Amino acid sequence: MRLVPTIPFGSHRGWIDSHPDMGTGETAYPGFHAMVVSALTGHGDQELLEILPATTTADRVALVGMHDWTDPTLPAIAGEWGLSVFSPDALRSTSAPLLDWLADTGATKVASTLTSTRSTRMRSN
């Protein structure tokens, strides 16, 4: 069973996510779609972890633009796991903190998930 096409996740890659996606099966926000970060870092649902081709360390994962923790326990878990978290205010005037984090990881490739919180509608004239 393959959930998505696999990308080798070696020491040259990093991950940026705009949502916590740290579901473990025990957190308030259920579903595999909410477990990307926990699975990438080897935490959470054991059945899911068993089918993944690889994981990475939490220091290679950043939560960027975090403004809505879907579960109030997640900020403490992020700290415990060692995830980097950047609020919108931290990056509002400069992207230097994120660029510094990227440089510190040594990653030459970065995967990300970006989601808009606003829906847009196409207009026809």
C-alpha positions as a LaTeX table, in Angstrom:
\begin{tabular}{lrrr}
\hline
Residue & $x$ (\AA) & $y$ (\AA) & $z$ (\AA) \\
\hline
Met1 & 0.00 & 0.00 & 0.00 \\
Arg2 & 1.35 & 3.45 & $-0.94$ \\
Leu3 & $-0.30$ & 6.58 & 0.37 \\
Val4 & 1.69 & 9.00 & $-1.78$ \\
Pro5 & 4.63 & 8.75 & $-4.17$ \\
Thr6 & 7.72 & 8.37 & $-2.02$ \\
Ile7 & 10.59 & 10.80 & $-1.98$ \\
Pro8 & 13.82 & 9.59 & $-0.40$ \\
Phe9 & 14.04 & 11.58 & 2.81 \\
Gly10 & 17.73 & 11.71 & 3.58 \\
Ser11 & 19.96 & 14.17 & 5.36 \\
His12 & 19.74 & 16.59 & 2.43 \\
Arg13 & 16.00 & 17.28 & 2.90 \\
Gly14 & 13.90 & 19.45 & 5.18 \\
Trp15 & 10.15 & 19.81 & 5.67 \\
Ile16 & 8.07 & 22.97 & 6.15 \\
Asp17 & 4.44 & 22.75 & 7.19 \\
Ser18 & 1.88 & 25.48 & 7.80 \\
His19 & $-0.21$ & 23.34 & 10.16 \\
Pro20 & 0.83 & 21.36 & 13.21 \\
Asp21 & $-0.14$ & 18.01 & 11.57 \\
Met22 & 1.15 & 16.36 & 14.74 \\
Gly23 & $-1.76$ & 13.99 & 15.32 \\
Thr24 & $-0.82$ & 10.78 & 17.06 \\
Gly25 & $-4.14$ & 8.98 & 17.29 \\
Glu26 & $-4.40$ & 10.25 & 20.87 \\
Thr27 & $-4.66$ & 13.97 & 20.08 \\
Ala28 & $-7.90$ & 15.89 & 19.55 \\
Tyr29 & $-7.45$ & 16.34 & 15.78 \\
Pro30 & $-7.88$ & 12.86 & 14.26 \\
Gly31 & $-7.11$ & 11.40 & 10.85 \\
Phe32 & $-4.02$ & 10.50 & 8.83 \\
His33 & $-4.15$ & 13.89 & 7.07 \\
Ala34 & $-3.34$ & 15.40 & 10.46 \\
Met35 & $-0.37$ & 13.09 & 11.09 \\
Val36 & 2.16 & 14.18 & 8.47 \\
Val37 & 4.63 & 15.80 & 10.86 \\
Ser38 & 4.26 & 13.14 & 13.54 \\
Ala39 & 4.81 & 10.40 & 10.96 \\
Leu40 & 7.79 & 12.14 & 9.33 \\
Thr41 & 9.46 & 12.39 & 12.71 \\
Gly42 & 8.70 & 8.80 & 13.75 \\
His43 & 5.94 & 9.59 & 16.26 \\
Gly44 & 2.33 & 8.57 & 16.40 \\
Asp45 & 0.30 & 5.81 & 14.86 \\
Gln46 & 2.37 & 2.62 & 14.66 \\
Glu47 & 0.44 & 1.19 & 11.71 \\
Leu48 & 1.19 & 4.29 & 9.68 \\
Leu49 & 4.86 & 4.30 & 10.70 \\
Glu50 & 5.28 & 0.69 & 9.60 \\
Ile51 & 4.40 & 1.48 & 5.97 \\
Leu52 & 6.61 & 4.57 & 5.62 \\
Pro53 & 9.87 & 4.16 & 3.72 \\
Ala54 & 11.75 & 6.60 & 6.01 \\
Thr55 & 11.48 & 9.20 & 8.75 \\
Thr56 & 13.60 & 12.19 & 9.70 \\
Thr57 & 14.66 & 13.95 & 12.88 \\
Ala58 & 12.50 & 16.75 & 14.27 \\
Asp59 & 15.30 & 19.31 & 13.86 \\
Arg60 & 14.72 & 19.06 & 10.09 \\
Val61 & 11.05 & 20.06 & 10.38 \\
Ala62 & 9.67 & 23.58 & 10.78 \\
Leu63 & 6.11 & 24.70 & 11.41 \\
Val64 & 5.90 & 28.04 & 9.62 \\
Gly65 & 3.14 & 30.59 & 10.09 \\
Met66 & 1.65 & 28.77 & 13.06 \\
His67 & $-1.31$ & 30.73 & 14.36 \\
Asp68 & $-3.86$ & 28.03 & 15.17 \\
Trp69 & $-2.83$ & 25.05 & 17.25 \\
Thr70 & $-5.71$ & 22.63 & 16.66 \\
Asp71 & $-5.10$ & 21.05 & 20.07 \\
Pro72 & $-3.87$ & 22.99 & 23.13 \\
Thr73 & $-1.39$ & 20.21 & 24.01 \\
Leu74 & 0.48 & 20.50 & 20.70 \\
Pro75 & 2.82 & 23.43 & 21.53 \\
Ala76 & 4.31 & 21.43 & 24.41 \\
Ile77 & 4.63 & 18.35 & 22.19 \\
Ala78 & 6.38 & 20.43 & 19.50 \\
Gly79 & 8.88 & 21.57 & 22.14 \\
Glu80 & 9.34 & 18.05 & 23.47 \\
Trp81 & 9.98 & 16.65 & 19.99 \\
Gly82 & 12.33 & 19.54 & 19.09 \\
Leu83 & 10.34 & 21.01 & 16.18 \\
Ser84 & 11.12 & 24.57 & 15.09 \\
Val85 & 8.05 & 26.81 & 15.16 \\
Phe86 & 7.74 & 30.20 & 13.48 \\
Ser87 & 4.68 & 32.34 & 14.18 \\
Pro88 & 3.43 & 34.84 & 11.60 \\
Asp89 & 4.75 & 37.66 & 13.79 \\
Ala90 & 8.23 & 36.11 & 13.84 \\
Leu91 & 8.40 & 36.38 & 10.03 \\
Arg92 & 6.25 & 39.44 & 9.37 \\
Ser93 & 9.11 & 41.90 & 8.86 \\
Thr94 & 11.84 & 39.51 & 7.73 \\
Ser95 & 12.26 & 35.91 & 6.65 \\
Ala96 & 15.77 & 35.80 & 8.17 \\
Pro97 & 14.82 & 33.45 & 11.05 \\
Leu98 & 13.45 & 30.89 & 8.60 \\
Leu99 & 16.38 & 31.29 & 6.22 \\
Asp100 & 18.79 & 30.86 & 9.14 \\
Trp101 & 16.95 & 27.69 & 10.18 \\
Leu102 & 17.18 & 26.35 & 6.63 \\
Ala103 & 20.91 & 27.09 & 6.49 \\
Asp104 & 21.44 & 25.39 & 9.86 \\
Thr105 & 19.73 & 22.19 & 8.67 \\
Gly106 & 22.15 & 21.86 & 5.76 \\
Ala107 & 19.21 & 20.77 & 3.60 \\
Thr108 & 19.66 & 21.19 & $-0.13$ \\
Lys109 & 16.03 & 20.32 & $-0.85$ \\
Val110 & 12.91 & 21.24 & 1.10 \\
Ala111 & 9.47 & 19.70 & 0.87 \\
Ser112 & 6.52 & 21.71 & 2.09 \\
Thr113 & 2.81 & 21.76 & 2.45 \\
Leu114 & 1.06 & 25.08 & 2.05 \\
Thr115 & $-2.60$ & 25.62 & 2.71 \\
Ser116 & $-4.68$ & 28.73 & 2.34 \\
Thr117 & $-7.09$ & 29.53 & 5.13 \\
Arg118 & $-9.24$ & 31.49 & 2.69 \\
Ser119 & $-11.17$ & 30.03 & $-0.17$ \\
Thr120 & $-11.01$ & 31.87 & $-3.45$ \\
Arg121 & $-13.49$ & 31.79 & $-6.27$ \\
Met122 & $-12.75$ & 32.17 & $-9.95$ \\
Arg123 & $-14.80$ & 34.89 & $-11.63$ \\
Ser124 & $-15.79$ & 34.89 & $-15.23$ \\
Asn125 & $-16.53$ & 38.14 & $-17.04$ \\
\hline
\end{tabular}
